[in-house]
mmCIF file with all atom_site columns, C-alpha atoms in Angstrom:
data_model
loop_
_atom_site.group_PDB
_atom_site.id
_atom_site.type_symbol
_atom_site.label_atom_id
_atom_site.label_alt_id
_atom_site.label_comp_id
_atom_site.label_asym_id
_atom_site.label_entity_id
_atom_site.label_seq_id
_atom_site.pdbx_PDB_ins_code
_atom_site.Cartn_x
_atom_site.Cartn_y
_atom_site.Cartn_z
_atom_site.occupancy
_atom_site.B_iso_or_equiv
_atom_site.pdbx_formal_charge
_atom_site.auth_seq_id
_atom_site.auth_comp_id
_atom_site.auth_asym_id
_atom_site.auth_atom_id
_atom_site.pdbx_PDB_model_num
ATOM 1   C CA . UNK A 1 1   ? 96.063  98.006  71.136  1.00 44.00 ? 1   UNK A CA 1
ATOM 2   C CA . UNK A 1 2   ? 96.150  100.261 74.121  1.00 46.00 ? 2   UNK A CA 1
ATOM 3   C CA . UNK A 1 3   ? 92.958  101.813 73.223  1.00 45.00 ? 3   UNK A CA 1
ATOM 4   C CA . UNK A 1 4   ? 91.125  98.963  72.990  1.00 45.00 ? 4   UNK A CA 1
ATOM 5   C CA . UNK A 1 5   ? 92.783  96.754  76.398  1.00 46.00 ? 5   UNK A CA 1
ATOM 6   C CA . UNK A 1 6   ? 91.271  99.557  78.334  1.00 43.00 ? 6   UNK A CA 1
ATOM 7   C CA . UNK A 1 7   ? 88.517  99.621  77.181  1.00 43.00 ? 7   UNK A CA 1
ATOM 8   C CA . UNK A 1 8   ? 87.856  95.356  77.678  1.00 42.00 ? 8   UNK A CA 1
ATOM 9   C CA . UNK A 1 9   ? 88.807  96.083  81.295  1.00 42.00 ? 9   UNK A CA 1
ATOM 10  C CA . UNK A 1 10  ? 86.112  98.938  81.458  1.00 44.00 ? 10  UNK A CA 1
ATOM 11  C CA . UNK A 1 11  ? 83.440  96.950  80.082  1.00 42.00 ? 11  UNK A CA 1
ATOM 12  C CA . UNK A 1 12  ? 84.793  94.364  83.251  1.00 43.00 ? 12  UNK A CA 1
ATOM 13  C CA . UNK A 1 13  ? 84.215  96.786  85.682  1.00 39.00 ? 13  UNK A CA 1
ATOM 14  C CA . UNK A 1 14  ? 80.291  98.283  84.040  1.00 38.00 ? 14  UNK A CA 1
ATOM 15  C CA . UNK A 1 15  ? 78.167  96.455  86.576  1.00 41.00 ? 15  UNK A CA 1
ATOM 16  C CA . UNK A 1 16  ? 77.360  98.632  89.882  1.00 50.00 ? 16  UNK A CA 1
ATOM 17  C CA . UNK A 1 17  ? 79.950  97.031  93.321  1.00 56.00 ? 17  UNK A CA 1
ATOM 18  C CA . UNK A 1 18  ? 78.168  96.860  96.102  1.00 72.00 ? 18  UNK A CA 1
ATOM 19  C CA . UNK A 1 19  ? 78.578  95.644  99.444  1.00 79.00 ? 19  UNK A CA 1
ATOM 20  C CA . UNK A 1 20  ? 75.915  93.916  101.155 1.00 82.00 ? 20  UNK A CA 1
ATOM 21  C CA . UNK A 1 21  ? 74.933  94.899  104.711 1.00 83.00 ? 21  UNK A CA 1
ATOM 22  C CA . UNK A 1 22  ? 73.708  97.073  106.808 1.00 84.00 ? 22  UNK A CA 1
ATOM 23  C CA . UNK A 1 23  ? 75.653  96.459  109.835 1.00 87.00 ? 23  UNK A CA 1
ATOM 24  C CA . UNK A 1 24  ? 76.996  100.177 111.387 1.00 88.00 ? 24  UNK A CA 1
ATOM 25  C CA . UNK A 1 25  ? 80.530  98.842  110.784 1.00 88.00 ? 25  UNK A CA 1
ATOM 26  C CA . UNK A 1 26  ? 79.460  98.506  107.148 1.00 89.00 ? 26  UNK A CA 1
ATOM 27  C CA . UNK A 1 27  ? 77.605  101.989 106.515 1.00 90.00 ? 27  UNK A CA 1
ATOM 28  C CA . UNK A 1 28  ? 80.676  103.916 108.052 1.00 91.00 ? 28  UNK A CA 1
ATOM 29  C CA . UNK A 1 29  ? 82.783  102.580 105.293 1.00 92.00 ? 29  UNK A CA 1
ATOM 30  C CA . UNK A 1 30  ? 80.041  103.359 102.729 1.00 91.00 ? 30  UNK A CA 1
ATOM 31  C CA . UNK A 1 31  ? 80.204  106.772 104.214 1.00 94.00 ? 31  UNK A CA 1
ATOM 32  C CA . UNK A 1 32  ? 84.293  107.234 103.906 1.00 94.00 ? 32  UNK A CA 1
ATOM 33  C CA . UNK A 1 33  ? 83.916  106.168 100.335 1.00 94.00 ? 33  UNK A CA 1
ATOM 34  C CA . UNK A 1 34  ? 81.827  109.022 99.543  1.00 94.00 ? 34  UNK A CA 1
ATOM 35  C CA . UNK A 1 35  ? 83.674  110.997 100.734 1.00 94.00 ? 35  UNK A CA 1
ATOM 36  C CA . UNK A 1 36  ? 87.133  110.573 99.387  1.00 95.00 ? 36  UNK A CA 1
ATOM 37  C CA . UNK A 1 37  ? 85.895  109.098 96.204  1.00 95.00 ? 37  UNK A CA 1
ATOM 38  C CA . UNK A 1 38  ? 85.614  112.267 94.308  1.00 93.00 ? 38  UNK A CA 1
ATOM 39  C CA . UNK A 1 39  ? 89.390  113.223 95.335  1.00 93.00 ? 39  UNK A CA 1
ATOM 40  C CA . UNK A 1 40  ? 92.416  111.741 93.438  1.00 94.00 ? 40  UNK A CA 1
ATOM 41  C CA . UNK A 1 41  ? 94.075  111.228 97.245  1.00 94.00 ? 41  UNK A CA 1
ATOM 42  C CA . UNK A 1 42  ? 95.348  107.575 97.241  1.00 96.00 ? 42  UNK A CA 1
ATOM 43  C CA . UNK A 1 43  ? 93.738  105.381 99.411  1.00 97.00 ? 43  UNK A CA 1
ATOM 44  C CA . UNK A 1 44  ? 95.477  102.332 101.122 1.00 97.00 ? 44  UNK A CA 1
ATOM 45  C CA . UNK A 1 45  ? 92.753  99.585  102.332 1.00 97.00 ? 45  UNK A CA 1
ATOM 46  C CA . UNK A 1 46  ? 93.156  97.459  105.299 1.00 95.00 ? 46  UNK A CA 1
ATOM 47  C CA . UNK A 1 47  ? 91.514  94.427  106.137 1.00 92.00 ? 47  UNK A CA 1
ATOM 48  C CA . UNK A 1 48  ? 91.590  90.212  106.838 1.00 90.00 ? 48  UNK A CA 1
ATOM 49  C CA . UNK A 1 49  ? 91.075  88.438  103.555 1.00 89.00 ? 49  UNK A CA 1
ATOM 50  C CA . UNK A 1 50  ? 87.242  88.328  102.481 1.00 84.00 ? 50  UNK A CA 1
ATOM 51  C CA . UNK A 1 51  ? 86.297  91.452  103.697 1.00 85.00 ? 51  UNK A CA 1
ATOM 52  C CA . UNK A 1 52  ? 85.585  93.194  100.719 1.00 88.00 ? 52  UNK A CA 1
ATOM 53  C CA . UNK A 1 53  ? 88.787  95.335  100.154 1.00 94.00 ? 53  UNK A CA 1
ATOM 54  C CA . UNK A 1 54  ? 88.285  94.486  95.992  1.00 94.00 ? 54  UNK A CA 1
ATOM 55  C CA . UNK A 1 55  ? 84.469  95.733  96.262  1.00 93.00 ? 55  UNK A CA 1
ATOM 56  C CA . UNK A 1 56  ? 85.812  98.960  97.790  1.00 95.00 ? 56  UNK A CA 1
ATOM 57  C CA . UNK A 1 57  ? 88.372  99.683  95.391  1.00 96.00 ? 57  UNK A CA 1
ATOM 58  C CA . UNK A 1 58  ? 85.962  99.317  92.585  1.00 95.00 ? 58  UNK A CA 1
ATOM 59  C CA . UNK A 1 59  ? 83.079  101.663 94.390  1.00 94.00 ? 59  UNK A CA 1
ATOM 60  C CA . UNK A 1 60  ? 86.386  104.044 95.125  1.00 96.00 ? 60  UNK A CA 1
ATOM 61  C CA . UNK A 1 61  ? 86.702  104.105 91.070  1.00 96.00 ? 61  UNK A CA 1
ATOM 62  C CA . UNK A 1 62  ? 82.704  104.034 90.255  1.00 94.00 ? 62  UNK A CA 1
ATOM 63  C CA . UNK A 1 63  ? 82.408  107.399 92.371  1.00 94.00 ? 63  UNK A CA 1
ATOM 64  C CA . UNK A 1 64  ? 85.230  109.317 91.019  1.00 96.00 ? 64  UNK A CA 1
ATOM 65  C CA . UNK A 1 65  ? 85.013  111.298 88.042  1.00 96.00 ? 65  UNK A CA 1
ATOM 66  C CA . UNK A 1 66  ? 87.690  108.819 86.868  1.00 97.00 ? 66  UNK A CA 1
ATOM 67  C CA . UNK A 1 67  ? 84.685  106.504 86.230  1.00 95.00 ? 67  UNK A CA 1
ATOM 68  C CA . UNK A 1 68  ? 84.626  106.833 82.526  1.00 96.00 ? 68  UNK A CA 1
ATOM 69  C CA . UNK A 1 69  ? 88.203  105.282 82.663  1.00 96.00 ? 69  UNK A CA 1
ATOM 70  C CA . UNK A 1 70  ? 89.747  102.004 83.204  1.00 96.00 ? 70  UNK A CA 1
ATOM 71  C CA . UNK A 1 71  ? 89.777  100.883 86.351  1.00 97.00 ? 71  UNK A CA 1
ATOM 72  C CA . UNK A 1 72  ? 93.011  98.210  85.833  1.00 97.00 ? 72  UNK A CA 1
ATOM 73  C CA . UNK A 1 73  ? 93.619  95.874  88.813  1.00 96.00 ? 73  UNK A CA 1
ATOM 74  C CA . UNK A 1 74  ? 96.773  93.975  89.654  1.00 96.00 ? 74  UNK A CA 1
ATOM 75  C CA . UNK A 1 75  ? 97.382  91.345  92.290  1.00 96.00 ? 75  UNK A CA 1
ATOM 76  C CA . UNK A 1 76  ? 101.205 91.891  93.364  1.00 94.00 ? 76  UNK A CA 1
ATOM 77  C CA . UNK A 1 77  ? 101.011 88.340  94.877  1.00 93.00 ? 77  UNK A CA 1
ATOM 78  C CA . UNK A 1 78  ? 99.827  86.446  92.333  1.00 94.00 ? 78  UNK A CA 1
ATOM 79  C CA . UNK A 1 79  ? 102.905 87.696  89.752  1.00 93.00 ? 79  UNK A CA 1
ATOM 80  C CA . UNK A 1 80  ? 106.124 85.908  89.865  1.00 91.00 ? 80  UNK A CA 1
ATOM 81  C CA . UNK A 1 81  ? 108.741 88.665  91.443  1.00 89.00 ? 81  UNK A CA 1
ATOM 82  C CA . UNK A 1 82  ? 111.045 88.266  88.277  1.00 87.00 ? 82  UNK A CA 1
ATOM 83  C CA . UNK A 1 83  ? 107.424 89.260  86.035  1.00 89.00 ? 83  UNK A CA 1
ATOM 84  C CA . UNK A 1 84  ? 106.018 92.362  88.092  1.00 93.00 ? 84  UNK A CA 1
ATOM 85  C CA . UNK A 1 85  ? 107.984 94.802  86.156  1.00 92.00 ? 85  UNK A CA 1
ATOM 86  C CA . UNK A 1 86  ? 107.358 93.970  82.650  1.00 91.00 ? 86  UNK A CA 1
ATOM 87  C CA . UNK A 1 87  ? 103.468 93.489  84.190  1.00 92.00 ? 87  UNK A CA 1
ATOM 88  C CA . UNK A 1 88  ? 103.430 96.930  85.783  1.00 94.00 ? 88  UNK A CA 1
ATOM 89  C CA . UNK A 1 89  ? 105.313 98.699  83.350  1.00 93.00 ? 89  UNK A CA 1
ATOM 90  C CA . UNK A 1 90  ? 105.539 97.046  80.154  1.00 88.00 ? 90  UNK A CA 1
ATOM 91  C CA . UNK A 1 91  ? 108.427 96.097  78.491  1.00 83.00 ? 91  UNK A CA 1
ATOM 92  C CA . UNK A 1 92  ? 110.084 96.646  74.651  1.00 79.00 ? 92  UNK A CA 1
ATOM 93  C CA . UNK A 1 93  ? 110.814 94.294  71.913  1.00 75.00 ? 93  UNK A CA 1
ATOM 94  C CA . UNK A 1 94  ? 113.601 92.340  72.751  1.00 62.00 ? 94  UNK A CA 1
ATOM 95  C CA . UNK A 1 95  ? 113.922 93.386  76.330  1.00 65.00 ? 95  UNK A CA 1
ATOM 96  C CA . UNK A 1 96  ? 114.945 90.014  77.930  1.00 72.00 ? 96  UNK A CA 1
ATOM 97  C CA . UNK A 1 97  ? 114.220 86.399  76.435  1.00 65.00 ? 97  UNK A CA 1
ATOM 98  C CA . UNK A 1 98  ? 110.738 85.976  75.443  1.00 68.00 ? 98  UNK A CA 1
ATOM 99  C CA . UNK A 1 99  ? 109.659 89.394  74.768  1.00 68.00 ? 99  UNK A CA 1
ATOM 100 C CA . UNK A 1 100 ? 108.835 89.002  70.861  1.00 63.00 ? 100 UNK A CA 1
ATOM 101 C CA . UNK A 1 101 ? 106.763 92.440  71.138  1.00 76.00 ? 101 UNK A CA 1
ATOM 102 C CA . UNK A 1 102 ? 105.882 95.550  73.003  1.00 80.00 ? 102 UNK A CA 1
ATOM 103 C CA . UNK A 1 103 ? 103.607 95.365  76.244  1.00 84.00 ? 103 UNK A CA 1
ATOM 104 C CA . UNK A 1 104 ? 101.483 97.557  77.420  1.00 88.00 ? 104 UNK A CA 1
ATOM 105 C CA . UNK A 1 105 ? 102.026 97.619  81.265  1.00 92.00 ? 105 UNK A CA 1
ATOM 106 C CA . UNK A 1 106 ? 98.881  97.831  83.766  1.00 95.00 ? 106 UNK A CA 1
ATOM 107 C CA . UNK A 1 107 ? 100.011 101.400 84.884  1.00 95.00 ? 107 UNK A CA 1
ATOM 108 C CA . UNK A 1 108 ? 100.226 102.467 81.610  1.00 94.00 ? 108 UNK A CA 1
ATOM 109 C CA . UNK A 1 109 ? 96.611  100.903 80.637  1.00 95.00 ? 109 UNK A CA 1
ATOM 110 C CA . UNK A 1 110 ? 94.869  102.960 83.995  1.00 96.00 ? 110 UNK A CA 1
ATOM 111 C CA . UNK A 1 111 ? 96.006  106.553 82.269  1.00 96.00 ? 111 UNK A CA 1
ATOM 112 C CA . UNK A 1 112 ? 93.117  108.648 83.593  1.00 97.00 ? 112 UNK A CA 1
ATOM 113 C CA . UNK A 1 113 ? 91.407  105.632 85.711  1.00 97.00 ? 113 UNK A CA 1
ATOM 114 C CA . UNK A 1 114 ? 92.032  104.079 88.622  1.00 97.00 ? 114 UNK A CA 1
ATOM 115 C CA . UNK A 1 115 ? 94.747  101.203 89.352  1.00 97.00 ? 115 UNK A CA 1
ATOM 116 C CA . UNK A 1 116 ? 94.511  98.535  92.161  1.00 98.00 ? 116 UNK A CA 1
ATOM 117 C CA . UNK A 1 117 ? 97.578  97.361  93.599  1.00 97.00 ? 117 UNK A CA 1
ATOM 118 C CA . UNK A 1 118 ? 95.983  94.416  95.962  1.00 97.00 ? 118 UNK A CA 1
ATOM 119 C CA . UNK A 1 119 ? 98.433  92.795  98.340  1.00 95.00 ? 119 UNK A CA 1
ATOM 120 C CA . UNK A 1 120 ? 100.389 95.414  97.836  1.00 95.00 ? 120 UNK A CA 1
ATOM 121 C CA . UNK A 1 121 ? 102.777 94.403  100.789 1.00 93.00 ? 121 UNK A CA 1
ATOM 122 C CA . UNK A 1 122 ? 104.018 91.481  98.670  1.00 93.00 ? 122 UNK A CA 1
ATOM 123 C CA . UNK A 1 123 ? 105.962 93.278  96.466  1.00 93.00 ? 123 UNK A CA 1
ATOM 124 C CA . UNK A 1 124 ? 109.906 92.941  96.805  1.00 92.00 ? 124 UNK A CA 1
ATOM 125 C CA . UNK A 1 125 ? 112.131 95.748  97.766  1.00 92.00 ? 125 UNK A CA 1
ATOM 126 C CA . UNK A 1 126 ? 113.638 96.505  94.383  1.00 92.00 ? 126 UNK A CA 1
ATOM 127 C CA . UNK A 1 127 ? 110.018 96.850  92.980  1.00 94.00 ? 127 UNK A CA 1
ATOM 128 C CA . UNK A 1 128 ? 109.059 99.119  96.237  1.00 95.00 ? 128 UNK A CA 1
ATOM 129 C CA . UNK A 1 129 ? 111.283 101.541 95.354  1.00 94.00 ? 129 UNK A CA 1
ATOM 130 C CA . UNK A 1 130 ? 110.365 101.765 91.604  1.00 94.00 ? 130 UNK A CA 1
ATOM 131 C CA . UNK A 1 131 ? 106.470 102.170 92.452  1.00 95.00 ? 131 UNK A CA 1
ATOM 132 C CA . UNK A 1 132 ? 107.652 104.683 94.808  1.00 95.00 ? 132 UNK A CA 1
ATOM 133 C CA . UNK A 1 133 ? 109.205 107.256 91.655  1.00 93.00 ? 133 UNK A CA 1
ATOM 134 C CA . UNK A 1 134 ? 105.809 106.752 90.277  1.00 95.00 ? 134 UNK A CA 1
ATOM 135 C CA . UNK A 1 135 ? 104.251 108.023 93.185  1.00 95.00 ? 135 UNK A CA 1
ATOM 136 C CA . UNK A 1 136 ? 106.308 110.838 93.448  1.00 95.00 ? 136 UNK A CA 1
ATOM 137 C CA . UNK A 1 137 ? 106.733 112.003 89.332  1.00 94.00 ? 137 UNK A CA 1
ATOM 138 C CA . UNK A 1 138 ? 104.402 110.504 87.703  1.00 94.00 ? 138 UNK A CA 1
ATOM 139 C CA . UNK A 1 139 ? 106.794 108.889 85.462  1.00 94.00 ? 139 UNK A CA 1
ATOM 140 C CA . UNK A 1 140 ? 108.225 105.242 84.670  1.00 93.00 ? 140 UNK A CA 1
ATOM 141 C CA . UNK A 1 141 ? 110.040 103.434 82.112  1.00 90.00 ? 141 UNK A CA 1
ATOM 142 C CA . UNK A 1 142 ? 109.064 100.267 80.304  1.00 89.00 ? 142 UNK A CA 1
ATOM 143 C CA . UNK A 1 143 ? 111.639 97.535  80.429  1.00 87.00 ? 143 UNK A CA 1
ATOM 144 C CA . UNK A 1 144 ? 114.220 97.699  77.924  1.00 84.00 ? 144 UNK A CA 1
ATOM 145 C CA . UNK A 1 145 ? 113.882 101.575 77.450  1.00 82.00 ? 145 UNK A CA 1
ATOM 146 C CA . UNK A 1 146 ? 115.115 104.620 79.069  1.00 84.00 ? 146 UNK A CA 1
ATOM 147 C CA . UNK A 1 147 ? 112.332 106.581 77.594  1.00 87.00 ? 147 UNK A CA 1
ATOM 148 C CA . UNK A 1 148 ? 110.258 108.320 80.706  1.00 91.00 ? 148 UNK A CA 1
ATOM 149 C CA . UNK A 1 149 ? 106.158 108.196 80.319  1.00 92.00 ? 149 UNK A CA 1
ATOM 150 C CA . UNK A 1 150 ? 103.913 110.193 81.986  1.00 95.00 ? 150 UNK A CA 1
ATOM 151 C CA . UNK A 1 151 ? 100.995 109.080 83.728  1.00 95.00 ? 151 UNK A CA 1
ATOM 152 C CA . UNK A 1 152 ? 97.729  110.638 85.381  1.00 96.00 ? 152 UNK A CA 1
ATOM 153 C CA . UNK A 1 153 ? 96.837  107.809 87.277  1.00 97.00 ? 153 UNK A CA 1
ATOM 154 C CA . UNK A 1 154 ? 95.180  107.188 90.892  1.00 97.00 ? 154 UNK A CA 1
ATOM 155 C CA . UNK A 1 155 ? 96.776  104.434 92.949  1.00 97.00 ? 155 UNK A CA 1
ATOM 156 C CA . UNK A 1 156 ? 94.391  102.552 95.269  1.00 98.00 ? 156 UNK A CA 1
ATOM 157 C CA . UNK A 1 157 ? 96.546  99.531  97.178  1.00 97.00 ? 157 UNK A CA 1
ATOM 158 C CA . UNK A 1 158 ? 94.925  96.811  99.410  1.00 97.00 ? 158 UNK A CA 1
ATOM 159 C CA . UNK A 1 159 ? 96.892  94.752  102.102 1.00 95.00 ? 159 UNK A CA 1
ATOM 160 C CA . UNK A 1 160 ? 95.638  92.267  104.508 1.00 93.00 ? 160 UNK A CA 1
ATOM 161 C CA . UNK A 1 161 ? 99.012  92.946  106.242 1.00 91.00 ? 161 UNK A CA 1
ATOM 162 C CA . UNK A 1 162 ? 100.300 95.543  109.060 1.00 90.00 ? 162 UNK A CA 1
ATOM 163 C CA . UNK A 1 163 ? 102.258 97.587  106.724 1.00 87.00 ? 163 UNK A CA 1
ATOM 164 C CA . UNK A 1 164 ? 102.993 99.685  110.187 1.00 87.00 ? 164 UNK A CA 1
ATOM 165 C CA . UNK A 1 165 ? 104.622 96.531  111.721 1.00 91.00 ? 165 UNK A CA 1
ATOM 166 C CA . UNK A 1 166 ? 106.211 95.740  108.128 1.00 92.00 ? 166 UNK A CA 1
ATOM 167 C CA . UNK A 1 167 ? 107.581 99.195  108.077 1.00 93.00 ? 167 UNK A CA 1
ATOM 168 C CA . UNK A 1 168 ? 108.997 98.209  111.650 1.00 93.00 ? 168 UNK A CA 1
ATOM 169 C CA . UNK A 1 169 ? 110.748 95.339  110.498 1.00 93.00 ? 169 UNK A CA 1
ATOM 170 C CA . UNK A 1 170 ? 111.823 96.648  107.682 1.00 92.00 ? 170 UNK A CA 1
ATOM 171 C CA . UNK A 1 171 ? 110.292 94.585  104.999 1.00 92.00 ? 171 UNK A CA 1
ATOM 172 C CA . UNK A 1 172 ? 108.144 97.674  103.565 1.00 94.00 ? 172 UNK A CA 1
ATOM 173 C CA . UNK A 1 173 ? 109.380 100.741 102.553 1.00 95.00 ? 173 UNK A CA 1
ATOM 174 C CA . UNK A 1 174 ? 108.061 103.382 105.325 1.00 95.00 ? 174 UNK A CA 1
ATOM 175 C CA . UNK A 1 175 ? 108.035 106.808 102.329 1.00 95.00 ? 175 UNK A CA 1
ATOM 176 C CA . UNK A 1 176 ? 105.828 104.317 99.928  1.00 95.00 ? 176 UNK A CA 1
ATOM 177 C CA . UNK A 1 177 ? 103.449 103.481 103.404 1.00 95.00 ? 177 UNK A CA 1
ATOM 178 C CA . UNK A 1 178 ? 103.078 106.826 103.529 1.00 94.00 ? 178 UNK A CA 1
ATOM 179 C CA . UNK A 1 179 ? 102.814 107.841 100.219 1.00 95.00 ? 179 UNK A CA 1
ATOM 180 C CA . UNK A 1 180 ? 99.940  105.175 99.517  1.00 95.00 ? 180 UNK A CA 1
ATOM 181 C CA . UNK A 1 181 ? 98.057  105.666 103.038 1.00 93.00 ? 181 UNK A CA 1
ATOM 182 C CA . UNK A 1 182 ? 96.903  109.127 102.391 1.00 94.00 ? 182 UNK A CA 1
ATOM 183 C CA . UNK A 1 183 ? 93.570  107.738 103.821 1.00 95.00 ? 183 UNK A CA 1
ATOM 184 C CA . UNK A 1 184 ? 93.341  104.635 105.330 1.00 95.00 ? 184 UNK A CA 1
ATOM 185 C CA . UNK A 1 185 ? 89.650  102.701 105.388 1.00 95.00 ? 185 UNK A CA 1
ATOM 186 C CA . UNK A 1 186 ? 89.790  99.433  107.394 1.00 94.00 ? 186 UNK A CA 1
ATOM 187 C CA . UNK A 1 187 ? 87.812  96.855  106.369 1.00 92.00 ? 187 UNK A CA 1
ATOM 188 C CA . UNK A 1 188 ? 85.476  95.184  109.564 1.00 87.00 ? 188 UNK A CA 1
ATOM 189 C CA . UNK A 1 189 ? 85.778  91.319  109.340 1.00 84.00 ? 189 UNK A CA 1
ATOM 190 C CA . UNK A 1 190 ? 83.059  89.558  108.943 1.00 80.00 ? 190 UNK A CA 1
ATOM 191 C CA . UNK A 1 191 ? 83.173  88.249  112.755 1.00 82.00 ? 191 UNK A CA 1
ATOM 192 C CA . UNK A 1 192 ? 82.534  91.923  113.305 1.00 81.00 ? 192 UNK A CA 1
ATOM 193 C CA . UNK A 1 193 ? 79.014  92.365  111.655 1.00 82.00 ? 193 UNK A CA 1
ATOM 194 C CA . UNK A 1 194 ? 77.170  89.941  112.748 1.00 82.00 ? 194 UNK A CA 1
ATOM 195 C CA . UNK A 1 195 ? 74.198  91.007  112.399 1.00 86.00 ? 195 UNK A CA 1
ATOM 196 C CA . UNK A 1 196 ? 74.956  91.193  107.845 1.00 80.00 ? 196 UNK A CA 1
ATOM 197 C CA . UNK A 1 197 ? 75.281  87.397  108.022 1.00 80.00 ? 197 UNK A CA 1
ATOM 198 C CA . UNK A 1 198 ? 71.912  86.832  107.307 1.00 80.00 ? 198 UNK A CA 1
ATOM 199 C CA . UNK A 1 199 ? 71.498  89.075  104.313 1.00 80.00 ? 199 UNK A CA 1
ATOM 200 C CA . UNK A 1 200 ? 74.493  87.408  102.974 1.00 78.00 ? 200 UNK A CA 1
ATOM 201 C CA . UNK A 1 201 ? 73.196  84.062  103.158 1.00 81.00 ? 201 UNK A CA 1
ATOM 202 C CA . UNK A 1 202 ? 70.104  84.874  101.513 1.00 80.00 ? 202 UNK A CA 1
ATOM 203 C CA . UNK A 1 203 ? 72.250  86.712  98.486  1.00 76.00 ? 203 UNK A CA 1
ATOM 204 C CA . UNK A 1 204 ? 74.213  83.724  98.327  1.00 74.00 ? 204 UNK A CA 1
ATOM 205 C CA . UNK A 1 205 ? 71.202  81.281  98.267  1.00 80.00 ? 205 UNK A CA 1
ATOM 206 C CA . UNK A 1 206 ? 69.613  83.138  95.553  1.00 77.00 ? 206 UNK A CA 1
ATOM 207 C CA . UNK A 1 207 ? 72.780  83.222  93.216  1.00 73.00 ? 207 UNK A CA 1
ATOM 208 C CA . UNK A 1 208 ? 73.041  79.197  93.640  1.00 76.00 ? 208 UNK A CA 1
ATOM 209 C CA . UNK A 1 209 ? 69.606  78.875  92.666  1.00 67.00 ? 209 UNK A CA 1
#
């Protein structure tokens, strides 16, 4: 089952990410992600929504020689808090009410690939901490078991937040900030390359054709 989950979200991920521009704004960033690409350094991306923080993490994942792997993504705002854990994790048989059968947890499914934690600042504090022991052993337990697994995996996270002020006000974990912003690459809103909006209408026109 695992085997062939990761490779459906493979196949997902086959077609070539690009961003499209030309801007200065836009070429620096294509020139960060060549360069940390080929490392296994996590990478936290920055950026208002609809910047292109998703294309990123997938060109992040295309360039690495991780490539042949799943790249898994996982939208921590989009997953009721009381769910994340089973989601990231997986759970056992008879874990809590509803689980009929094992899952396979997204962290689990990106062994030797890439996983995307996007909106990564949503996550609750309780869940924080438990990403955090990933981060720092390599290890996690599905739901229901007390079994450690071990995981090769490389965490990319995405936030349209300011972790910094979150880590201010306490609502984010400062050790995980850190532990996830290895590099940082901040995404340019649009507003800030102008001169791409043409290009981008034409793409767009030619797609709705």
């Amino acid at each position: 089952l695992l085997i062939h989950e990761t490779k459906t979200l493979k196949n997902k991920v086959s077609k070539k990410y690009d961003m499209i521009g030309n801007s200065e704004a836009l070429n620096h960033i294509r020139a960060m992600i060549d360069k940390v690409a080929v490392s296994d350094a996590r990478i936290l991306i920055t950026g208002p929504n609809g910047s292109g923080k998703e294309l990123v993490a997938h060109q992040l994942h295309e360039l690495s020689h991780r490539k042949d792997n799943a790249f898994v993504e996982v939208n921590c705002a989009a997953i009721p808090s009381e769910l994340i854990e089973s989601e990231l994790f997986g759970h056992c048989k008879g874990a809590f009410t509803g689980a009929a059968a094992k899952r396979v947890g997204r962290v689990e499914m990106a062994h030797g690939g890439t996983l995307f934690l996007d909106k990564i600042g949503e996550l609750g504090a309780d869940m924080q901490s438990k990403l955090l022991q990933v981060l720092d052993e390599s290890t996690f337990e599905r739901v229901g078991e007390s079994i450690p697994l071990t995981v090769d995996v490389r965490f990319v996270a995405a936030t349209n937040m300011n972790v910094a002020a979150a880590v201010a006000g306490g609502r984010f974990r400062g050790d995980l900030f850190h532990r996830l912003a290895v590099c940082v690459l901040e995404m340019p809103p649009l507003r800030g390359r102008r001169e791409d909006i043409p290009l981008l209408i034409r793409v767009i026109s030619r797609q709705l054709a």
